[in-house]
Amino acid sequence: MCQSPLHDFLQGLPKCEHHVHLEGCLTPELIFQLAERNGITLPDPATNPAYASVEALTTRYEHFTSLDDFLHFYFEGMAVLKKEQDFADLAWSYFQKAHADGVHHAEVFFDPQVHQSRGVPYQTIVAGFSAGCQRAERALGLSTRLILCFVRHLPVASAKEVYEEFLSHQHFESGVVHGLGWSSSEVGPPKDMFRELYASAAEKKVPLTAHAGEEGDPSYISTALELGAERIDHGIRLIENPELMQRVAREGILLTVCPLSNVRLRCVPSVADVPVRRFLEAGVKFSINSDDPAYFGGYILDNYCAVQEAFNLSVLEWRIIAENSVQESWIEDSRKATLLERIETHVKEHLSGSV
């Protein structure tokens, strides 16, 4: 809980989350629980002390040295996910926390390639995560969108196989999967490695996003836009290219910024170094998100609080952030209108002293 006078306002502010990996919500507690449920042996504590206990693993997560160091634990932890119910339980655990943090709409990533490489069928993954989304909509009143991510550390051929399954199951047409993205290692693989897949998806009017400009320079952002990305996940290095930043602002491209993640992965020294103020001043649209909250020590409200403590934003500045988050969500206009009305009501109540 932050010490800002705006904490209660921030907690109640209706939020949209656009950048959270469901696999990144796999807490140490859930890893140990699912390992026991599925009879899976975790890494030997004798050689990897982080797996000695829930507490040891939690502590290790506080000391990632880089994106690749984090990804090692991220993919290692996924070994406990085997059955449809495991994926459903993981999604539900995130949605409960998000709801408590004031999230009204969530667009969540999942990485089928890494599960398929362990022998888990594509349909098991999608059915489980979709069940978690549906439960959140019924029980919590959230709207949800499921976004399939290709991962850059695996061959394009692997992504193509997943894409073909996505098409064969007609998951976009049926509203099960609502968009495509890419994630994982940024620097190293070719910037345009998914050019062919993105061109195919764009022809089919599938919404596209891409992780870019986290560790990689602004050329990673411009390449993602060239390939058809409608939004940029992270994008904090955009400030290094003023011309590109003007374009992003002019075209209303949303950045899905993840402050605590940026700090934990040492992309910036502190939250105060995330270019929140510069984006606001330049008219760049962005949302605040949690990325992989089980690993980075903070869900969405923690990120909102961290931003407030670093930048001391006004209520009206938070309204801009919240409204832009709604406007650039991949939801129907009627749902946008509902969420915008909730934001306006919350702001007015606060300014009138009712909150």
Short mmCIF file of C-alpha atoms in Angstrom, two decimals:
data_model
loop_
_atom_site.label_atom_id
_atom_site.label_comp_id
_atom_site.label_asym_id
_atom_site.label_seq_id
_atom_site.Cartn_x
_atom_site.Cartn_y
_atom_site.Cartn_z
CA MET A 1 0.00 0.00 0.00
CA CYS A 2 1.42 3.35 -1.03
CA GLN A 3 1.48 6.36 1.28
CA SER A 4 0.00 8.74 -1.29
CA PRO A 5 -3.15 10.68 -0.36
CA LEU A 6 -4.53 9.33 -3.65
CA HIS A 7 -4.24 5.68 -2.65
CA ASP A 8 -7.96 5.14 -2.12
CA PHE A 9 -8.69 6.94 -5.38
CA LEU A 10 -6.19 4.75 -7.24
CA GLN A 11 -7.56 1.58 -5.69
CA GLY A 12 -11.09 2.40 -6.79
CA LEU A 13 -10.19 3.78 -10.22
CA PRO A 14 -11.62 1.42 -12.87
CA LYS A 15 -8.64 -0.12 -14.64
CA CYS A 16 -7.88 -1.94 -17.88
CA GLU A 17 -4.89 -4.25 -17.96
CA HIS A 18 -3.37 -4.97 -21.37
CA HIS A 19 -0.03 -6.50 -20.52
CA VAL A 20 -0.05 -9.47 -18.20
CA HIS A 21 1.19 -12.96 -18.98
CA LEU A 22 -0.96 -15.62 -17.38
CA GLU A 23 2.13 -17.80 -16.99
CA GLY A 24 3.69 -14.84 -15.20
CA CYS A 25 0.98 -15.13 -12.54
CA LEU A 26 2.28 -18.54 -11.46
CA THR A 27 3.21 -17.78 -7.86
CA PRO A 28 5.73 -19.91 -5.95
CA GLU A 29 2.81 -21.16 -3.82
CA LEU A 30 0.93 -22.30 -6.92
CA ILE A 31 4.07 -23.87 -8.42
CA PHE A 32 4.53 -26.06 -5.35
CA GLN A 33 0.80 -26.89 -5.17
CA LEU A 34 0.52 -27.92 -8.82
CA ALA A 35 3.79 -29.86 -8.66
CA GLU A 36 2.33 -31.93 -5.83
CA ARG A 37 -1.03 -32.32 -7.56
CA ASN A 38 0.54 -33.49 -10.81
CA GLY A 39 3.37 -35.56 -9.34
CA ILE A 40 6.06 -33.35 -10.85
CA THR A 41 9.54 -33.17 -9.35
CA LEU A 42 10.84 -29.64 -9.09
CA PRO A 43 14.57 -28.88 -9.61
CA ASP A 44 16.81 -30.36 -6.93
CA PRO A 45 17.45 -27.82 -4.15
CA ALA A 46 20.94 -29.28 -3.79
CA THR A 47 21.89 -27.81 -7.15
CA ASN A 48 19.28 -25.04 -7.29
CA PRO A 49 18.63 -23.72 -3.77
CA ALA A 50 15.82 -21.50 -5.04
CA TYR A 51 13.55 -24.53 -5.05
CA ALA A 52 14.17 -25.43 -1.41
CA SER A 53 10.86 -23.80 -0.40
CA VAL A 54 8.18 -21.31 -1.38
CA GLU A 55 10.05 -18.68 0.60
CA ALA A 56 13.39 -19.43 -1.09
CA LEU A 57 11.86 -19.19 -4.55
CA THR A 58 10.07 -15.96 -3.66
CA THR A 59 13.37 -14.47 -2.45
CA ARG A 60 15.18 -15.55 -5.63
CA TYR A 61 12.61 -13.69 -7.72
CA GLU A 62 13.75 -10.47 -6.05
CA HIS A 63 17.21 -10.78 -7.60
CA PHE A 64 16.90 -11.24 -11.36
CA THR A 65 20.01 -10.01 -13.14
CA SER A 66 18.47 -9.67 -16.62
CA LEU A 67 15.53 -10.57 -18.82
CA ASP A 68 17.17 -13.90 -19.69
CA ASP A 69 17.75 -14.71 -16.01
CA PHE A 70 14.06 -14.13 -15.35
CA LEU A 71 13.01 -16.16 -18.42
CA HIS A 72 14.96 -19.16 -17.13
CA PHE A 73 12.78 -19.33 -14.02
CA TYR A 74 9.68 -18.32 -15.96
CA PHE A 75 9.88 -21.26 -18.36
CA GLU A 76 11.15 -23.68 -15.69
CA GLY A 77 8.11 -22.97 -13.50
CA MET A 78 5.69 -23.82 -16.30
CA ALA A 79 6.56 -27.51 -16.01
CA VAL A 80 3.83 -27.85 -13.36
CA LEU A 81 1.08 -26.94 -15.86
CA LYS A 82 -0.17 -30.16 -17.42
CA LYS A 83 -3.97 -30.38 -17.45
CA GLU A 84 -6.80 -28.12 -18.54
CA GLN A 85 -7.73 -27.51 -14.91
CA ASP A 86 -4.20 -26.30 -14.14
CA PHE A 87 -4.49 -23.56 -16.76
CA ALA A 88 -8.00 -22.66 -15.60
CA ASP A 89 -6.84 -22.42 -11.98
CA LEU A 90 -3.89 -20.23 -12.96
CA ALA A 91 -6.09 -17.81 -14.88
CA TRP A 92 -8.65 -17.67 -12.06
CA SER A 93 -5.94 -16.89 -9.50
CA TYR A 94 -4.91 -13.86 -11.58
CA PHE A 95 -8.45 -12.62 -12.19
CA GLN A 96 -9.30 -12.71 -8.48
CA LYS A 97 -6.29 -10.52 -7.68
CA ALA A 98 -6.95 -8.21 -10.62
CA HIS A 99 -10.57 -7.74 -9.56
CA ALA A 100 -9.47 -6.84 -6.03
CA ASP A 101 -7.10 -4.25 -7.56
CA GLY A 102 -9.91 -2.56 -9.48
CA VAL A 103 -9.48 -4.15 -12.91
CA HIS A 104 -12.70 -4.06 -14.96
CA HIS A 105 -11.21 -5.29 -18.25
CA ALA A 106 -8.19 -7.56 -18.77
CA GLU A 107 -6.39 -8.54 -21.96
CA VAL A 108 -4.13 -11.44 -21.04
CA PHE A 109 -1.25 -13.13 -22.86
CA PHE A 110 -0.49 -16.83 -23.05
CA ASP A 111 2.44 -18.71 -24.64
CA PRO A 112 1.27 -22.03 -26.15
CA GLN A 113 4.60 -22.88 -27.79
CA VAL A 114 6.38 -23.42 -24.50
CA HIS A 115 3.67 -25.78 -23.29
CA GLN A 116 3.47 -27.70 -26.55
CA SER A 117 7.22 -28.28 -26.38
CA ARG A 118 6.47 -30.14 -23.12
CA GLY A 119 3.83 -32.27 -24.80
CA VAL A 120 0.75 -30.33 -23.69
CA PRO A 121 -1.80 -30.11 -26.53
CA TYR A 122 -2.75 -26.70 -27.87
CA GLN A 123 -6.44 -27.26 -27.19
CA THR A 124 -5.78 -28.16 -23.54
CA ILE A 125 -4.00 -24.84 -23.03
CA VAL A 126 -6.63 -22.72 -24.75
CA ALA A 127 -9.57 -24.53 -23.17
CA GLY A 128 -8.12 -24.07 -19.68
CA PHE A 129 -7.29 -20.39 -20.04
CA SER A 130 -10.61 -19.72 -21.79
CA ALA A 131 -12.46 -21.38 -18.91
CA GLY A 132 -10.65 -19.07 -16.49
CA CYS A 133 -11.68 -16.04 -18.56
CA GLN A 134 -15.30 -17.15 -18.69
CA ARG A 135 -15.37 -17.74 -14.94
CA ALA A 136 -14.03 -14.22 -14.34
CA GLU A 137 -16.70 -12.73 -16.59
CA ARG A 138 -19.49 -14.65 -14.84
CA ALA A 139 -18.33 -14.37 -11.25
CA LEU A 140 -16.51 -11.04 -11.19
CA GLY A 141 -18.11 -9.03 -13.97
CA LEU A 142 -14.84 -8.47 -15.81
CA SER A 143 -14.59 -8.36 -19.57
CA THR A 144 -11.61 -10.33 -20.87
CA ARG A 145 -9.59 -10.85 -24.03
CA LEU A 146 -7.15 -13.72 -24.61
CA ILE A 147 -4.05 -12.90 -26.69
CA LEU A 148 -1.84 -15.66 -28.09
CA CYS A 149 1.86 -14.78 -28.00
CA PHE A 150 4.57 -16.20 -30.24
CA VAL A 151 7.90 -16.49 -28.40
CA ARG A 152 11.06 -15.18 -29.96
CA HIS A 153 13.48 -17.67 -28.41
CA LEU A 154 11.95 -20.59 -30.33
CA PRO A 155 12.12 -21.15 -34.11
CA VAL A 156 9.63 -19.50 -36.42
CA ALA A 157 8.54 -22.97 -37.50
CA SER A 158 7.26 -23.57 -33.96
CA ALA A 159 5.24 -20.35 -34.07
CA LYS A 160 3.87 -21.30 -37.48
CA GLU A 161 2.57 -24.59 -36.10
CA VAL A 162 0.74 -22.76 -33.32
CA TYR A 163 -0.64 -20.24 -35.79
CA GLU A 164 -1.98 -23.02 -37.99
CA GLU A 165 -3.73 -24.57 -34.97
CA PHE A 166 -5.15 -21.15 -34.10
CA LEU A 167 -6.58 -20.95 -37.63
CA SER A 168 -7.81 -24.55 -37.80
CA HIS A 169 -9.76 -24.20 -34.54
CA GLN A 170 -11.20 -20.88 -35.78
CA HIS A 171 -10.45 -19.38 -32.38
CA PHE A 172 -10.51 -15.80 -33.67
CA GLU A 173 -13.80 -16.16 -35.50
CA SER A 174 -15.41 -17.83 -32.50
CA GLY A 175 -14.16 -15.19 -30.07
CA VAL A 176 -12.02 -17.56 -28.01
CA VAL A 177 -8.69 -15.88 -28.85
CA HIS A 178 -8.94 -12.18 -29.65
CA GLY A 179 -5.48 -11.21 -30.90
CA LEU A 180 -1.85 -12.17 -31.46
CA GLY A 181 1.40 -10.85 -30.03
CA TRP A 182 5.04 -11.73 -29.57
CA SER A 183 7.19 -11.82 -26.44
CA SER A 184 10.26 -13.43 -24.82
CA SER A 185 13.88 -12.49 -25.65
CA GLU A 186 13.96 -9.15 -27.44
CA VAL A 187 17.60 -8.59 -28.37
CA GLY A 188 19.19 -11.36 -30.42
CA PRO A 189 16.53 -12.91 -32.66
CA PRO A 190 15.73 -11.12 -35.95
CA LYS A 191 13.50 -8.10 -35.34
CA ASP A 192 11.09 -9.15 -38.07
CA MET A 193 11.10 -12.91 -37.49
CA PHE A 194 7.29 -13.10 -37.53
CA ARG A 195 6.82 -11.00 -40.68
CA GLU A 196 5.04 -13.75 -42.62
CA LEU A 197 2.73 -14.70 -39.74
CA TYR A 198 1.84 -11.08 -38.98
CA ALA A 199 1.08 -10.39 -42.66
CA SER A 200 -1.27 -13.38 -42.73
CA ALA A 201 -2.99 -12.37 -39.51
CA ALA A 202 -3.37 -8.76 -40.64
CA GLU A 203 -5.14 -9.95 -43.78
CA LYS A 204 -7.62 -11.72 -41.53
CA LYS A 205 -8.16 -8.55 -39.44
CA VAL A 206 -6.70 -10.17 -36.31
CA PRO A 207 -5.55 -7.44 -33.84
CA LEU A 208 -1.76 -7.47 -33.42
CA THR A 209 0.56 -6.30 -30.67
CA ALA A 210 4.28 -6.82 -30.00
CA HIS A 211 6.82 -6.60 -27.20
CA ALA A 212 9.37 -3.99 -28.30
CA GLY A 213 11.51 -1.22 -26.90
CA GLU A 214 12.05 -2.80 -23.48
CA GLU A 215 15.69 -3.81 -23.85
CA GLY A 216 15.88 -3.19 -27.59
CA ASP A 217 16.37 0.26 -29.14
CA PRO A 218 13.57 2.18 -30.89
CA SER A 219 14.19 0.35 -34.18
CA TYR A 220 12.50 -2.66 -32.57
CA ILE A 221 9.39 -0.52 -32.12
CA SER A 222 9.41 0.80 -35.69
CA THR A 223 9.87 -2.73 -37.03
CA ALA A 224 6.90 -3.98 -34.99
CA LEU A 225 4.76 -1.14 -36.37
CA GLU A 226 5.93 -1.93 -39.90
CA LEU A 227 4.79 -5.52 -39.42
CA GLY A 228 1.31 -4.39 -38.41
CA ALA A 229 1.38 -4.11 -34.63
CA GLU A 230 -1.43 -1.84 -33.44
CA ARG A 231 0.00 -1.48 -29.97
CA ILE A 232 3.47 -1.78 -28.41
CA ASP A 233 4.11 -3.74 -25.24
CA HIS A 234 6.64 -1.90 -23.04
CA GLY A 235 8.00 0.67 -25.51
CA ILE A 236 9.88 2.71 -22.89
CA ARG A 237 12.87 3.31 -25.18
CA LEU A 238 10.61 5.21 -27.54
CA ILE A 239 11.90 8.43 -25.95
CA GLU A 240 15.25 7.86 -27.68
CA ASN A 241 13.65 8.64 -31.05
CA PRO A 242 11.66 11.91 -30.91
CA GLU A 243 10.39 11.53 -34.48
CA LEU A 244 9.06 8.05 -33.81
CA MET A 245 7.53 9.26 -30.55
CA GLN A 246 5.68 11.97 -32.46
CA ARG A 247 4.35 9.33 -34.84
CA VAL A 248 3.18 7.08 -32.01
CA ALA A 249 1.39 10.03 -30.38
CA ARG A 250 -0.13 11.19 -33.68
CA GLU A 251 -1.46 7.72 -34.55
CA GLY A 252 -2.77 7.02 -31.06
CA ILE A 253 -0.71 3.84 -30.64
CA LEU A 254 -0.99 2.51 -27.09
CA LEU A 255 2.11 1.55 -25.10
CA THR A 256 1.49 -1.05 -22.40
CA VAL A 257 4.01 0.10 -19.81
CA CYS A 258 5.09 -2.14 -16.91
CA PRO A 259 7.04 -0.02 -14.39
CA LEU A 260 7.89 -2.57 -11.68
CA SER A 261 8.88 -5.09 -14.33
CA ASN A 262 11.22 -2.55 -15.92
CA VAL A 263 12.94 -2.02 -12.58
CA ARG A 264 13.11 -5.70 -11.60
CA LEU A 265 14.69 -6.59 -14.97
CA ARG A 266 17.13 -3.67 -14.67
CA CYS A 267 15.91 -1.88 -17.77
CA VAL A 268 15.75 1.28 -15.62
CA PRO A 269 17.24 2.05 -12.20
CA SER A 270 13.93 3.08 -10.65
CA VAL A 271 10.27 3.73 -11.45
CA ALA A 272 11.14 7.43 -11.60
CA ASP A 273 13.21 6.60 -14.70
CA VAL A 274 10.23 5.12 -16.58
CA PRO A 275 9.23 7.93 -18.99
CA VAL A 276 5.69 8.35 -17.64
CA ARG A 277 5.86 12.13 -17.41
CA ARG A 278 7.47 12.48 -20.84
CA PHE A 279 4.79 10.31 -22.43
CA LEU A 280 2.05 12.40 -20.84
CA GLU A 281 3.64 15.62 -22.02
CA ALA A 282 4.09 14.27 -25.55
CA GLY A 283 0.53 12.98 -25.78
CA VAL A 284 1.63 9.35 -26.05
CA LYS A 285 -1.13 6.99 -24.94
CA PHE A 286 -0.12 4.33 -22.44
CA SER A 287 -1.59 2.01 -19.85
CA ILE A 288 -0.02 0.82 -16.59
CA ASN A 289 0.33 -2.96 -16.26
CA SER A 290 1.88 -5.72 -14.17
CA ASP A 291 3.56 -7.94 -16.84
CA ASP A 292 4.57 -11.00 -14.75
CA PRO A 293 3.34 -10.06 -11.27
CA ALA A 294 4.19 -13.33 -9.52
CA TYR A 295 7.83 -12.78 -10.46
CA PHE A 296 8.12 -9.01 -10.20
CA GLY A 297 6.55 -8.42 -6.80
CA GLY A 298 3.57 -6.36 -7.83
CA TYR A 299 0.13 -6.62 -9.43
CA ILE A 300 -1.52 -3.71 -11.19
CA LEU A 301 -2.42 -1.62 -8.13
CA ASP A 302 1.18 -1.94 -6.92
CA ASN A 303 2.28 -0.50 -10.26
CA TYR A 304 -0.24 2.36 -10.04
CA CYS A 305 1.01 3.16 -6.54
CA ALA A 306 4.65 3.01 -7.59
CA VAL A 307 3.97 5.43 -10.43
CA GLN A 308 2.13 7.79 -8.11
CA GLU A 309 4.93 7.78 -5.56
CA ALA A 310 7.48 8.50 -8.31
CA PHE A 311 5.57 11.17 -10.26
CA ASN A 312 2.86 12.57 -7.97
CA LEU A 313 0.29 12.63 -10.79
CA SER A 314 -2.94 14.56 -10.44
CA VAL A 315 -6.41 13.06 -10.48
CA LEU A 316 -6.96 14.52 -13.95
CA GLU A 317 -3.73 12.95 -15.23
CA TRP A 318 -4.87 9.59 -13.90
CA ARG A 319 -8.19 10.12 -15.63
CA ILE A 320 -6.34 10.57 -18.93
CA ILE A 321 -4.41 7.34 -18.37
CA ALA A 322 -7.56 5.43 -17.43
CA GLU A 323 -9.60 6.80 -20.33
CA ASN A 324 -6.87 6.09 -22.87
CA SER A 325 -6.66 2.54 -21.50
CA VAL A 326 -10.35 2.07 -22.20
CA GLN A 327 -10.33 3.74 -25.62
CA GLU A 328 -7.49 1.55 -26.90
CA SER A 329 -8.83 -1.73 -25.49
CA TRP A 330 -9.94 -4.42 -27.91
CA ILE A 331 -13.59 -4.34 -26.83
CA GLU A 332 -16.85 -3.22 -28.35
CA ASP A 333 -17.93 0.42 -28.14
CA SER A 334 -20.77 -0.32 -25.73
CA ARG A 335 -18.35 -1.81 -23.20
CA LYS A 336 -16.03 1.17 -23.64
CA ALA A 337 -18.92 3.53 -22.93
CA THR A 338 -19.74 1.64 -19.73
CA LEU A 339 -16.15 1.77 -18.48
CA LEU A 340 -15.71 5.43 -19.39
CA GLU A 341 -18.85 6.26 -17.44
CA ARG A 342 -17.51 4.38 -14.41
CA ILE A 343 -14.25 6.33 -14.59
CA GLU A 344 -16.08 9.65 -14.87
CA THR A 345 -18.28 8.79 -11.88
CA HIS A 346 -15.29 7.77 -9.77
CA VAL A 347 -13.38 10.95 -10.63
CA LYS A 348 -16.36 13.20 -9.89
CA GLU A 349 -17.01 11.49 -6.56
CA HIS A 350 -13.41 11.94 -5.56
CA LEU A 351 -13.22 15.59 -6.59
CA SER A 352 -16.47 16.31 -4.76
CA GLY A 353 -15.04 14.78 -1.60
CA SER A 354 -17.36 11.77 -1.59
CA VAL A 355 -14.55 9.22 -1.83
#
